[in-house]
Amino acid sequence: MNLPIVAITMGDGAGIGPEVTVGALLDPVVATLCRPVVIGDTSRLHAAAKGLGVDLKIAAVESISDAVFEPGRLNVIDLGLLPEDLPWGEVSPLAGDAAYHYVRVAAELAVAGEVQAICTAPLNKEALHAGGHNYPGHTEMLAALTGTDEVSMMLSTPRLKVIHVTTHVGLIDAVGKIEPGLVERTIRRGDEALRRAGNPAPKIGVCAINPHAGENGLFGYDEEAQKITPGIEAARAAGIDAVGPLPADTAFFLAGRGDYDLIVAMYHDQGHGPIKVLGIEAGVNITVGLPVIRTSVDHGTAFDIAGTATADPASMVEAIRQAAEMATR
């Protein structure tokens, strides 16, 4: 079977990224799902492996074509950007700059068609900015690096999947940004992602902005009728099973019991809150609309435990699994 190649970026080298990367790639299930190649620093991965007490061959390769996939071997495109004595658990401009370049290389490989998906370990936004790269996060960075005008953030757990119309903007700006075309495109990207993952007929619930979906104009300024409903109608006309606008306080309950395969949230906290209640360790962050699927753990760099060999790689394994499942074929 021709398994997809997944580029795995190591994340912030001062955080738990190296540890969860090594830990996840030790899981034998990963080799049955994809052919992973890490973009990072071999010295930091060696340190993580030593902390975990594991015997692992960490092999530097020049290119994807040089990678050899066999048990006990971890292929790394080694950028060699971090000093040997980089402290664990501290904000570092060097680590922030390096984390950017890991993602840059992964994006270049994706655009060239050399990898079929990207899975990212967490980076630290303060370190990223200190390193001279002023992006709100991975999502916006990858869009810029791949020349993609518009992407969507999807959060996925075993019980609930959510895609966002807007993400890293203030609430007032988010309401201003929402318009029928953006709503329709977000629904389409969510539908495409679920079909790619093997669901032939996704059922999609679309949230309202206002309480009780505006109560026919009682709350708000008719945003549902003007901004959301036309987008849903356009998606339905294209054959997508989309329903709404739904009151957000019940939409997630309905999805949780199985009425919907995907919920479209209008703004960041509307979608993130219910996912985080289910547990950060269960969530995977997926960027849809790029040349390839990008997934990530839905937790941060955990500086408080970095370098202690106590980070749980289960979320990274799940992120790799979903990257392989939805990889560009």
Coordinates of C-alpha atoms in Angstrom, one line a residue:
M1 CA 0.0 0.0 0.0
N2 CA 1.3 3.4 -1.0
L3 CA 1.0 5.3 2.4
P4 CA 1.0 9.1 2.3
I5 CA 4.1 11.0 3.4
V6 CA 3.4 13.2 6.3
A7 CA 5.8 16.1 7.2
I8 CA 5.9 16.5 11.0
T9 CA 7.2 19.8 12.2
M10 CA 8.9 19.6 15.6
G11 CA 7.4 22.8 17.0
D12 CA 9.1 25.0 19.6
G13 CA 12.3 23.3 20.6
A14 CA 12.1 24.6 24.2
G15 CA 8.6 23.1 24.7
I16 CA 7.2 19.5 24.6
G17 CA 7.2 19.4 20.8
P18 CA 10.4 17.2 20.5
E19 CA 9.2 14.9 23.2
V20 CA 5.7 14.3 21.8
T21 CA 7.1 14.0 18.3
V22 CA 9.5 11.2 19.4
G23 CA 6.9 9.6 21.6
A24 CA 4.3 9.6 18.8
L25 CA 6.6 8.1 16.3
L26 CA 7.5 5.3 18.7
D27 CA 3.9 4.2 18.5
P28 CA 3.8 1.2 16.0
V29 CA 0.4 2.2 14.7
V30 CA 1.9 5.3 13.0
A31 CA 3.9 3.2 10.6
T32 CA 0.7 1.5 9.5
L33 CA -0.9 4.9 8.6
C34 CA 1.8 6.9 6.9
R35 CA 5.4 7.5 6.1
P36 CA 6.5 10.3 8.6
V37 CA 9.4 12.7 8.0
V38 CA 10.2 15.1 10.8
I39 CA 11.3 18.7 10.0
G40 CA 13.4 19.9 13.0
D41 CA 16.7 19.6 14.7
T42 CA 18.2 16.2 15.3
S43 CA 20.1 17.4 18.4
R44 CA 16.8 18.3 20.2
L45 CA 15.2 15.1 19.1
H46 CA 18.2 13.1 20.5
A47 CA 17.8 15.0 23.8
A48 CA 14.1 14.1 23.9
A49 CA 14.8 10.5 23.1
K50 CA 17.4 10.3 25.8
G51 CA 15.0 11.8 28.3
L52 CA 12.4 9.2 27.4
G53 CA 15.0 6.5 27.8
V54 CA 14.4 5.0 24.3
D55 CA 16.8 3.6 21.8
L56 CA 15.9 5.2 18.5
K57 CA 17.9 5.8 15.3
I58 CA 17.5 9.5 14.5
A59 CA 18.7 9.8 10.9
A60 CA 19.3 13.1 9.2
V61 CA 18.2 13.2 5.5
E62 CA 18.7 15.8 2.9
S63 CA 15.4 15.3 1.2
I64 CA 12.2 13.3 1.3
S65 CA 13.6 10.9 -1.3
D66 CA 16.5 10.0 1.0
A67 CA 14.2 8.8 3.8
V68 CA 14.2 5.1 4.6
F69 CA 11.2 3.8 6.4
E70 CA 12.0 1.0 8.8
P71 CA 11.2 0.1 12.4
G72 CA 13.3 2.0 15.0
R73 CA 14.3 4.8 12.6
L74 CA 13.2 8.4 12.6
N75 CA 13.9 10.4 9.4
V76 CA 14.6 14.0 10.0
I77 CA 15.3 16.9 7.6
D78 CA 17.7 18.6 10.0
L79 CA 17.8 22.4 9.9
G80 CA 20.4 22.6 12.6
L81 CA 19.0 25.9 14.0
L82 CA 19.1 25.3 17.8
P83 CA 22.1 25.4 20.2
E84 CA 22.9 22.3 22.2
D85 CA 22.4 24.1 25.5
L86 CA 18.9 25.7 24.7
P87 CA 17.1 25.7 28.0
W88 CA 13.8 23.8 28.3
G89 CA 10.7 25.6 29.2
E90 CA 11.7 29.2 28.4
V91 CA 10.6 31.6 25.7
S92 CA 13.5 31.8 23.2
P93 CA 13.7 34.0 20.0
L94 CA 16.0 31.3 18.6
A95 CA 13.4 28.6 19.2
G96 CA 10.6 30.8 17.8
D97 CA 12.6 31.5 14.6
A98 CA 13.5 27.8 14.2
A99 CA 9.8 26.8 14.7
Y100 CA 8.9 29.1 11.8
H101 CA 11.5 27.6 9.5
Y102 CA 10.3 24.0 10.3
V103 CA 6.9 25.1 9.1
R104 CA 8.3 27.0 6.1
V105 CA 10.1 23.9 4.9
A106 CA 7.1 21.7 5.4
A107 CA 5.0 24.2 3.4
E108 CA 7.6 24.2 0.5
L109 CA 7.5 20.4 0.4
A110 CA 3.7 20.5 0.3
V111 CA 3.5 23.0 -2.5
A112 CA 6.1 20.9 -4.4
G113 CA 3.9 17.8 -3.9
E114 CA 6.5 15.9 -2.0
V115 CA 4.4 15.4 1.1
Q116 CA 0.7 14.7 1.2
A117 CA -0.1 16.2 4.7
I118 CA 1.5 18.2 7.4
C119 CA 1.2 17.5 11.2
T120 CA 2.6 20.2 13.5
A121 CA 3.8 20.0 17.1
P122 CA 3.0 23.1 19.1
L123 CA 4.8 26.4 18.8
N124 CA 4.9 29.3 21.2
K125 CA 3.4 32.5 19.8
E126 CA 5.5 34.8 22.1
A127 CA 8.7 33.1 20.9
L128 CA 7.5 33.1 17.3
H129 CA 7.0 36.9 17.5
A130 CA 10.3 37.4 19.3
G131 CA 11.9 35.5 16.5
G132 CA 10.6 38.1 14.0
H133 CA 7.6 36.2 12.6
N134 CA 4.4 38.1 13.4
Y135 CA 1.7 35.5 12.7
P136 CA -1.3 34.8 15.0
G137 CA -0.5 31.1 14.7
H138 CA 0.1 28.1 12.4
T139 CA -3.1 28.6 10.4
E140 CA -2.3 32.1 9.2
M141 CA 1.4 31.2 8.7
L142 CA 0.7 28.2 6.5
A143 CA -1.8 30.2 4.4
A144 CA 0.8 32.8 3.7
L145 CA 3.6 30.3 3.0
T146 CA 1.5 28.3 0.5
G147 CA -0.1 31.4 -1.2
T148 CA -3.5 30.4 0.0
D149 CA -6.0 33.2 0.2
E150 CA -8.5 31.7 2.6
V151 CA -8.4 28.7 4.9
S152 CA -10.6 27.4 7.7
M153 CA -9.8 26.0 11.2
M154 CA -11.5 22.8 12.1
L155 CA -11.3 21.2 15.6
S156 CA -12.0 17.5 15.7
T157 CA -12.7 15.1 18.6
P158 CA -14.2 11.6 18.6
R159 CA -17.5 13.2 19.6
L160 CA -17.6 16.5 17.9
K161 CA -16.1 18.4 14.9
V162 CA -16.3 22.1 14.5
I163 CA -15.2 24.4 11.7
H164 CA -14.9 28.2 12.1
V165 CA -16.1 31.0 9.9
T166 CA -13.7 33.4 11.7
T167 CA -10.9 32.7 14.2
H168 CA -8.2 35.0 15.4
V169 CA -10.0 38.3 15.3
G170 CA -11.9 40.3 18.0
L171 CA -15.5 39.5 18.5
I172 CA -16.8 42.8 17.0
D173 CA -14.5 42.4 14.0
A174 CA -15.6 38.8 13.6
V175 CA -19.3 39.8 13.3
G176 CA -18.3 42.4 10.8
K177 CA -16.3 39.9 8.8
I178 CA -19.1 37.3 8.6
E179 CA -20.9 37.5 5.2
P180 CA -22.9 34.9 3.1
G181 CA -20.0 34.1 0.7
L182 CA -17.6 33.3 3.6
V183 CA -20.3 31.2 5.4
E184 CA -20.8 29.2 2.2
R185 CA -17.1 28.7 1.5
T186 CA -16.6 27.5 5.1
I187 CA -19.5 25.1 4.8
R188 CA -18.0 23.8 1.5
R189 CA -14.5 23.3 3.0
G190 CA -16.0 21.4 6.0
D191 CA -18.1 19.2 3.7
E192 CA -15.1 18.5 1.5
A193 CA -12.9 17.6 4.5
L194 CA -15.4 15.1 5.9
R195 CA -15.9 13.5 2.5
R196 CA -12.2 13.2 2.1
A197 CA -12.1 11.4 5.5
G198 CA -14.6 8.9 4.3
N199 CA -18.0 10.3 5.2
P200 CA -20.0 10.2 1.9
A201 CA -22.9 12.4 3.1
P202 CA -22.0 14.8 6.0
K203 CA -24.8 16.4 8.0
I204 CA -23.7 20.0 8.9
G205 CA -25.3 22.2 11.5
V206 CA -24.6 26.0 11.2
C207 CA -24.6 28.2 14.3
A208 CA -26.3 31.6 14.6
I209 CA -24.5 34.6 15.9
N210 CA -27.2 35.9 18.4
P211 CA -28.9 34.1 21.3
H212 CA -31.8 31.8 20.1
A213 CA -30.7 32.5 16.5
G214 CA -32.0 36.0 16.9
E215 CA -35.6 35.0 17.6
N216 CA -36.7 36.4 14.2
G217 CA -35.0 39.7 14.7
L218 CA -35.8 40.1 18.4
F219 CA -32.1 39.9 19.3
G220 CA -29.3 41.6 17.3
Y221 CA -29.7 43.4 14.0
D222 CA -31.0 40.6 11.7
E223 CA -27.5 39.2 11.3
E224 CA -28.8 35.6 10.8
A225 CA -31.1 36.6 7.8
Q226 CA -28.5 38.9 6.2
K227 CA -25.2 37.2 6.9
I228 CA -25.8 33.5 7.5
T229 CA -29.0 32.2 5.9
P230 CA -28.0 33.1 2.3
G231 CA -24.7 31.2 2.7
I232 CA -26.6 28.1 3.9
E233 CA -29.0 28.3 1.1
A234 CA -26.2 28.5 -1.5
A235 CA -24.5 25.5 0.1
R236 CA -27.8 23.5 0.0
A237 CA -28.3 24.5 -3.6
A238 CA -24.9 22.8 -4.3
G239 CA -26.1 19.6 -2.7
I240 CA -24.6 20.0 0.7
D241 CA -26.8 18.9 3.7
A242 CA -26.4 22.1 5.8
V243 CA -29.0 23.2 8.4
G244 CA -29.4 26.5 10.3
P245 CA -28.9 29.1 11.6
L246 CA -29.1 27.1 14.8
P247 CA -29.0 28.5 18.3
A248 CA -25.4 27.8 19.4
D249 CA -26.4 26.7 22.9
T250 CA -28.3 23.7 21.5
A251 CA -26.4 23.0 18.3
F252 CA -23.4 21.5 20.1
F253 CA -25.7 19.3 22.2
L254 CA -27.4 18.0 19.0
A255 CA -24.0 17.3 17.4
G256 CA -22.8 15.5 20.5
R257 CA -25.7 13.1 20.4
G258 CA -25.1 12.5 16.7
D259 CA -27.6 14.7 14.8
Y260 CA -24.7 16.5 13.0
D261 CA -21.3 15.4 11.8
L262 CA -20.0 18.9 11.8
I263 CA -20.9 22.2 13.4
V264 CA -20.0 25.5 11.7
A265 CA -19.1 28.1 14.4
M266 CA -19.2 31.8 13.6
Y267 CA -16.3 32.9 15.8
H268 CA -13.4 31.5 17.8
D269 CA -14.8 31.0 21.3
Q270 CA -18.2 29.8 20.0
G271 CA -16.4 26.7 18.6
H272 CA -13.5 26.3 20.9
G273 CA -15.4 26.4 24.2
P274 CA -17.4 23.1 23.6
I275 CA -14.3 21.3 22.2
K276 CA -12.2 22.3 25.2
V277 CA -14.9 21.1 27.6
L278 CA -14.4 17.6 26.1
G279 CA -10.7 17.8 27.0
I280 CA -7.8 19.4 25.2
E281 CA -6.0 16.0 25.0
A282 CA -8.8 14.7 22.8
G283 CA -8.8 17.5 20.3
V284 CA -7.0 17.8 16.9
N285 CA -6.7 21.1 15.1
I286 CA -7.1 20.8 11.3
T287 CA -6.5 23.5 8.7
V288 CA -8.6 22.9 5.6
G289 CA -8.2 24.8 2.3
L290 CA -4.4 24.5 2.0
P291 CA -2.8 22.5 -0.8
V292 CA -2.6 19.7 1.8
I293 CA -4.3 18.9 5.0
R294 CA -2.6 20.2 8.1
T295 CA -3.3 18.8 11.5
S296 CA -2.0 19.6 15.0
V297 CA -2.4 18.8 18.6
D298 CA -4.9 21.2 20.3
H299 CA -2.6 21.9 23.2
G300 CA 0.3 24.3 23.7
T301 CA 4.1 24.0 24.3
A302 CA 3.5 23.2 28.0
F303 CA 6.7 24.9 29.1
D304 CA 6.0 23.9 32.7
I305 CA 6.7 20.2 31.9
A306 CA 9.1 20.6 29.0
G307 CA 12.2 18.4 29.3
T308 CA 10.7 16.2 32.0
A309 CA 9.7 13.3 29.8
T310 CA 6.2 13.4 31.1
A311 CA 4.2 14.8 28.1
D312 CA 1.5 12.4 26.8
P313 CA 2.0 11.8 23.0
A314 CA -1.5 10.4 22.5
S315 CA -2.8 13.7 21.0
M316 CA 0.1 13.8 18.6
V317 CA -0.6 10.2 17.5
E318 CA -4.2 11.2 16.9
A319 CA -3.2 14.3 14.9
I320 CA -0.9 12.1 12.7
R321 CA -3.7 9.6 12.3
Q322 CA -6.1 12.3 11.1
A323 CA -3.4 13.8 8.8
A324 CA -2.9 10.4 7.2
E325 CA -6.7 9.8 6.9
M326 CA -7.4 13.1 5.1
A327 CA -4.1 13.3 3.2
T328 CA -4.1 14.6 -0.4
R329 CA -4.2 11.5 -2.6

